GROMACS .gro file of C-alpha atoms in nm:
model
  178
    1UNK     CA    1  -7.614   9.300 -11.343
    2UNK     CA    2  -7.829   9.009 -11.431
    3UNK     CA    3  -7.854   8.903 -11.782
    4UNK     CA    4  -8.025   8.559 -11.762
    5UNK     CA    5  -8.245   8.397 -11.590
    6UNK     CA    6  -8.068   8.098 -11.570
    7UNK     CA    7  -7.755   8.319 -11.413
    8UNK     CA    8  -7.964   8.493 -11.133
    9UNK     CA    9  -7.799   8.531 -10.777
   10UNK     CA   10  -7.799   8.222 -10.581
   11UNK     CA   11  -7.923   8.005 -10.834
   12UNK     CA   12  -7.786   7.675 -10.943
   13UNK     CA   13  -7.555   7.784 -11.162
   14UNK     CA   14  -7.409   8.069 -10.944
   15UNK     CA   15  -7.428   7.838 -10.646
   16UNK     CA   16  -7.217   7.569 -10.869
   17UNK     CA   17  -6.952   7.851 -11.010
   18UNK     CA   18  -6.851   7.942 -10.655
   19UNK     CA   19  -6.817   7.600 -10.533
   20UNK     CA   20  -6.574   7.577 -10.822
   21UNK     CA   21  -6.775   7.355 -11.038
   22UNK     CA   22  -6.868   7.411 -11.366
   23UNK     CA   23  -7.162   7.097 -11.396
   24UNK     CA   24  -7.443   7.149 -11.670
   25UNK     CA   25  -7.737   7.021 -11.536
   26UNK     CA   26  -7.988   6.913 -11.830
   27UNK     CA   27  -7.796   6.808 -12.130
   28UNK     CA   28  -7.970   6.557 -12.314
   29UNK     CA   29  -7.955   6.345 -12.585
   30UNK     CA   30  -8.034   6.519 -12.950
   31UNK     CA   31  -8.267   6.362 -13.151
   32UNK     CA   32  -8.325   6.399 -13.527
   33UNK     CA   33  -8.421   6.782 -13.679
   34UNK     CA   34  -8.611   6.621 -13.929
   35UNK     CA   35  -8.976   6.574 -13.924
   36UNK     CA   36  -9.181   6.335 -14.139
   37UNK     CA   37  -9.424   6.581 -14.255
   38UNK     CA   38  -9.184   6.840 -14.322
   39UNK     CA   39  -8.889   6.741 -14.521
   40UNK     CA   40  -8.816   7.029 -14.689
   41UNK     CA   41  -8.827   7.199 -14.367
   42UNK     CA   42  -8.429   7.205 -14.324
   43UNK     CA   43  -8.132   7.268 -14.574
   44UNK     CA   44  -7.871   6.986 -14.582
   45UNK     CA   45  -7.673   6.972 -14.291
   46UNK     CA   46  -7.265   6.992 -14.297
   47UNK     CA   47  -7.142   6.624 -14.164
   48UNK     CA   48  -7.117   6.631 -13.787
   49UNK     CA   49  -6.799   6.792 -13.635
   50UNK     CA   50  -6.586   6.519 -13.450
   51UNK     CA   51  -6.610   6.763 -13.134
   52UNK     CA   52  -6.817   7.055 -13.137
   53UNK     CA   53  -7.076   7.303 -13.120
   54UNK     CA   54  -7.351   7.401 -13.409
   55UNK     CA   55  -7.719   7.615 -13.374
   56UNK     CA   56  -7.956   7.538 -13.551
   57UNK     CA   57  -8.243   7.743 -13.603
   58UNK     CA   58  -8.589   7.715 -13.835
   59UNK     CA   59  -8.874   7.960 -13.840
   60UNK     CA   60  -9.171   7.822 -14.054
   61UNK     CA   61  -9.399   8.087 -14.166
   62UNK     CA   62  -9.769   8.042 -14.302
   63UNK     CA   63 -10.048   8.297 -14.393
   64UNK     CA   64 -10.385   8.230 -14.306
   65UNK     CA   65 -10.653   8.523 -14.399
   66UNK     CA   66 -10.548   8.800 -14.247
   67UNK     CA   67 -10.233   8.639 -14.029
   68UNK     CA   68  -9.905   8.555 -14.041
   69UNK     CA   69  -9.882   8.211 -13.832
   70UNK     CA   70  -9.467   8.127 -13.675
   71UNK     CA   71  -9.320   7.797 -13.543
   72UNK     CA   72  -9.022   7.872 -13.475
   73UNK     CA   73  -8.730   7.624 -13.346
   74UNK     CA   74  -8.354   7.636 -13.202
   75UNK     CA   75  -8.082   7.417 -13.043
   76UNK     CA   76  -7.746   7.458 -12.968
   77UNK     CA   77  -7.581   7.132 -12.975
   78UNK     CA   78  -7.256   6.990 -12.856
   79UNK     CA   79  -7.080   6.682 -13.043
   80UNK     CA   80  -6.910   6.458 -12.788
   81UNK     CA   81  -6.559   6.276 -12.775
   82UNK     CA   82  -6.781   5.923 -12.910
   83UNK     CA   83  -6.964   6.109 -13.147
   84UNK     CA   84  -7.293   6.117 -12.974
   85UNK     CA   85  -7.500   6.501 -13.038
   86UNK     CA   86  -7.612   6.632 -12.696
   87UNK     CA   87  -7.912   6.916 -12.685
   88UNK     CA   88  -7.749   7.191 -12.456
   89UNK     CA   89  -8.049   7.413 -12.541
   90UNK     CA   90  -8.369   7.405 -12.707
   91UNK     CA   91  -8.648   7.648 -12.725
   92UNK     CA   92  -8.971   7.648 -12.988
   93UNK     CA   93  -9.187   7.934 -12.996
   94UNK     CA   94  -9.550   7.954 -13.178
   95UNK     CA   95  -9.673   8.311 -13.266
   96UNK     CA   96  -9.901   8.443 -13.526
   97UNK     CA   97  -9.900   8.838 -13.653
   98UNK     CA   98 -10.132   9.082 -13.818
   99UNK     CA   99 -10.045   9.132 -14.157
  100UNK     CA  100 -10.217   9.440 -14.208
  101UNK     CA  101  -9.988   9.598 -13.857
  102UNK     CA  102  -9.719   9.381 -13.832
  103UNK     CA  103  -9.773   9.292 -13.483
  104UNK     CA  104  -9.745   9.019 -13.246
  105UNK     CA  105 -10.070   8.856 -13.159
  106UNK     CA  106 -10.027   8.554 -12.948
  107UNK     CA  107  -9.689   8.429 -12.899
  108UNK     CA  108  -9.629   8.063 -12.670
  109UNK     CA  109  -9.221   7.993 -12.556
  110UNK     CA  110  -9.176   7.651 -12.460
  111UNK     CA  111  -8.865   7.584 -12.335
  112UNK     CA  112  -8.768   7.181 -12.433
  113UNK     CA  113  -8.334   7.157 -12.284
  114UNK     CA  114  -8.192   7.434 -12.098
  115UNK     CA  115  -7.879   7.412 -11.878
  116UNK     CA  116  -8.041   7.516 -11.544
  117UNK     CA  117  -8.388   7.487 -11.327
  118UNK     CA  118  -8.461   7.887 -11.337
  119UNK     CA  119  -8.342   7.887 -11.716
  120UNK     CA  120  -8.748   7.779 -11.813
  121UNK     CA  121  -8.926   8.100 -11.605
  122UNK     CA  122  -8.819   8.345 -11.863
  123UNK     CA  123  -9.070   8.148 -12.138
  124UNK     CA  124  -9.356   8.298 -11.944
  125UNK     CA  125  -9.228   8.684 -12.025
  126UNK     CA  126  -9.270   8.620 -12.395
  127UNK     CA  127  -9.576   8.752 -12.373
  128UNK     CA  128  -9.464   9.103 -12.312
  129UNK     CA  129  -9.357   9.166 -12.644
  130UNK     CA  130  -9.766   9.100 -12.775
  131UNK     CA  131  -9.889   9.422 -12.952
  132UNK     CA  132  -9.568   9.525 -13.090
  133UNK     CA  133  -9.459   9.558 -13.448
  134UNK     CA  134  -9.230   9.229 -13.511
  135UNK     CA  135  -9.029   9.400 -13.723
  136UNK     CA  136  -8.844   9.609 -13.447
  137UNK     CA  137  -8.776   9.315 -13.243
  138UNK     CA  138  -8.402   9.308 -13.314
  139UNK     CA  139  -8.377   9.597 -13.049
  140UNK     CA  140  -8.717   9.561 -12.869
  141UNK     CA  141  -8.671   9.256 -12.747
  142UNK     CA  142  -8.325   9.328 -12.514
  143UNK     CA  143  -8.502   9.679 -12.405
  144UNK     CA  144  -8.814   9.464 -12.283
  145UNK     CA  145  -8.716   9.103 -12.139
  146UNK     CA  146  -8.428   9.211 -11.948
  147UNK     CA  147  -8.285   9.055 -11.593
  148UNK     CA  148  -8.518   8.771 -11.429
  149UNK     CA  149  -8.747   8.834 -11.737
  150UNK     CA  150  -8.447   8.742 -11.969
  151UNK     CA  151  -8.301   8.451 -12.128
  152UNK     CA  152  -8.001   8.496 -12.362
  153UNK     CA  153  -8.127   8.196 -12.578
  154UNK     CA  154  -8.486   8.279 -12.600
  155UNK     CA  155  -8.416   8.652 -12.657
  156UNK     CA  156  -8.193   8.571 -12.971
  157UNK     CA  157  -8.531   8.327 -13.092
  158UNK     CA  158  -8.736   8.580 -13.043
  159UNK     CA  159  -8.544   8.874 -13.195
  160UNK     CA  160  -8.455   8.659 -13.497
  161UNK     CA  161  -8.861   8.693 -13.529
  162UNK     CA  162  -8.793   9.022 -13.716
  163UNK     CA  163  -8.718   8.837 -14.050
  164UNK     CA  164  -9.080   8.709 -14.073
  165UNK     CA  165  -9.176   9.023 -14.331
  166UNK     CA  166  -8.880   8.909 -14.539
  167UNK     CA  167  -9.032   8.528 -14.494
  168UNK     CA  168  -9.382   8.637 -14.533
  169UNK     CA  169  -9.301   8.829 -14.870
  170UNK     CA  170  -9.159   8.523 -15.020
  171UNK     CA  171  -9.473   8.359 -14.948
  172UNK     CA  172  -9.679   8.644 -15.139
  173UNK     CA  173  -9.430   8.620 -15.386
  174UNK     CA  174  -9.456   8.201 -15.461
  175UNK     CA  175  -9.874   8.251 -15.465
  176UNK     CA  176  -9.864   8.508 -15.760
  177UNK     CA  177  -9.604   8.243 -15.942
  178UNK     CA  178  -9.924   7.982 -15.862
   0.00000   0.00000   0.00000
C-alpha cells in the first residue's frame, strides 16, 4: 500500500532503497524561525541538540469579519555532527474558515524542503478537504488524502488544523479583556 507520495512505486526514493542506498535528496540548510515582524510568534527554543532531530510547528490564527484566517508552518530538522541545522522538511499552509460553520474556505500547501521530487504533488490535493468542518480534520484528513494524494508530513499540518476553534476562542477571549 502506498502511504506517501514521496514513497510511490518506482520513484526516487524506492528506486534508491533497492539499489541499497539510502541518499536524501533535498536537505538544505535551516535558516532562522524567527521573523522580524513577528517576535512573539515562537516560544523560546530548548538549546540545539549536539546531534538530532526537533519539529517545529506554528499555526497563527487571525479573525477578520466573519473569518478565521491560518498561516500555518512546520519543519523537521536534523542537527549535524558540526553543529550546522539542516531543513529535512518544510511545509506552510494558508487557509481561512467560516466562523459561523467551521469550515475550510480556501486552503494553499506550499511545500518549501521535502526529501524527494514526487514529495511536492501531494500540496495540490489540499484542496480536497475545502467545505469541510476543520474541526474533524484529525480523522478526515487520513480518510481523504490517502496514496498518491498523500503526504505523511503535510497530512499531520493539516490535521493539526483542528485546534484552530481552541486558537480562535482565545482570540474572542483576549478582545472582551480589550
Amino acid at each position: 500500500k502506498i502511504i506517501c507520495s514521496g514513497l510511490r512505486p518506482d520513484g526516487f526514493a524506492q528506486t534508491l532503497l533497492s539499489a541499497g542506498e539510502s541518499k536524501i535528496e533535498a536537505v538544505r540548510p535551516a535558516g532562522s524561525l524567527e521573523r522580524e515582524r513577528d517576535p512573539l510568534g515562537w516560544h523560546e527554543m530548548p538549546p540545539d541538540p549536539q546531534i538530532g532531530m526537533r519539529r517545529h510547528r506554528r499555526i497563527d490564527v487571525w479573525r477578520e469579519d466573519d473569518r478565521l484566517f491560518l498561516d500555518a508552518f512546520f519543519r523537521d530538522a536534523v542537527w549535524e555532527p558540526d553543529g550546522s541545522q539542516k531543513a529535512l522538511h518544510e511545509y506552510s499552509v494558508e487557509a481561512s474558515v467560516g466562523i459561523d460553520c467551521g469550515t475550510l474556505l480556501s486552503v494553499q500547501a506550499t511545500p518549501r524542503v521535502l526529501p524527494y521530487p514526487e514529495c511536492a504533488s501531494a500540496a495540490s490535493h489540499a484542496d480536497a478537504m475545502l467545505g469541510r468542518p476543520i474541526a474533524g480534520f484529525r480523522t478526515e484528513v487520513q480518510k481523504t488524502l490517502t496514496e498518491l494524494r498523500a503526504c505523511t508530513h503535510l497530512n499531520d499540518m493539516l490535521r493539526c488544523l483542528a485546534e484552530v476553534p481552541s486558537l480562535a476562542a482565545l482570540i474572542e477571549v483576549a478582545t472582551d479583556e480589550i
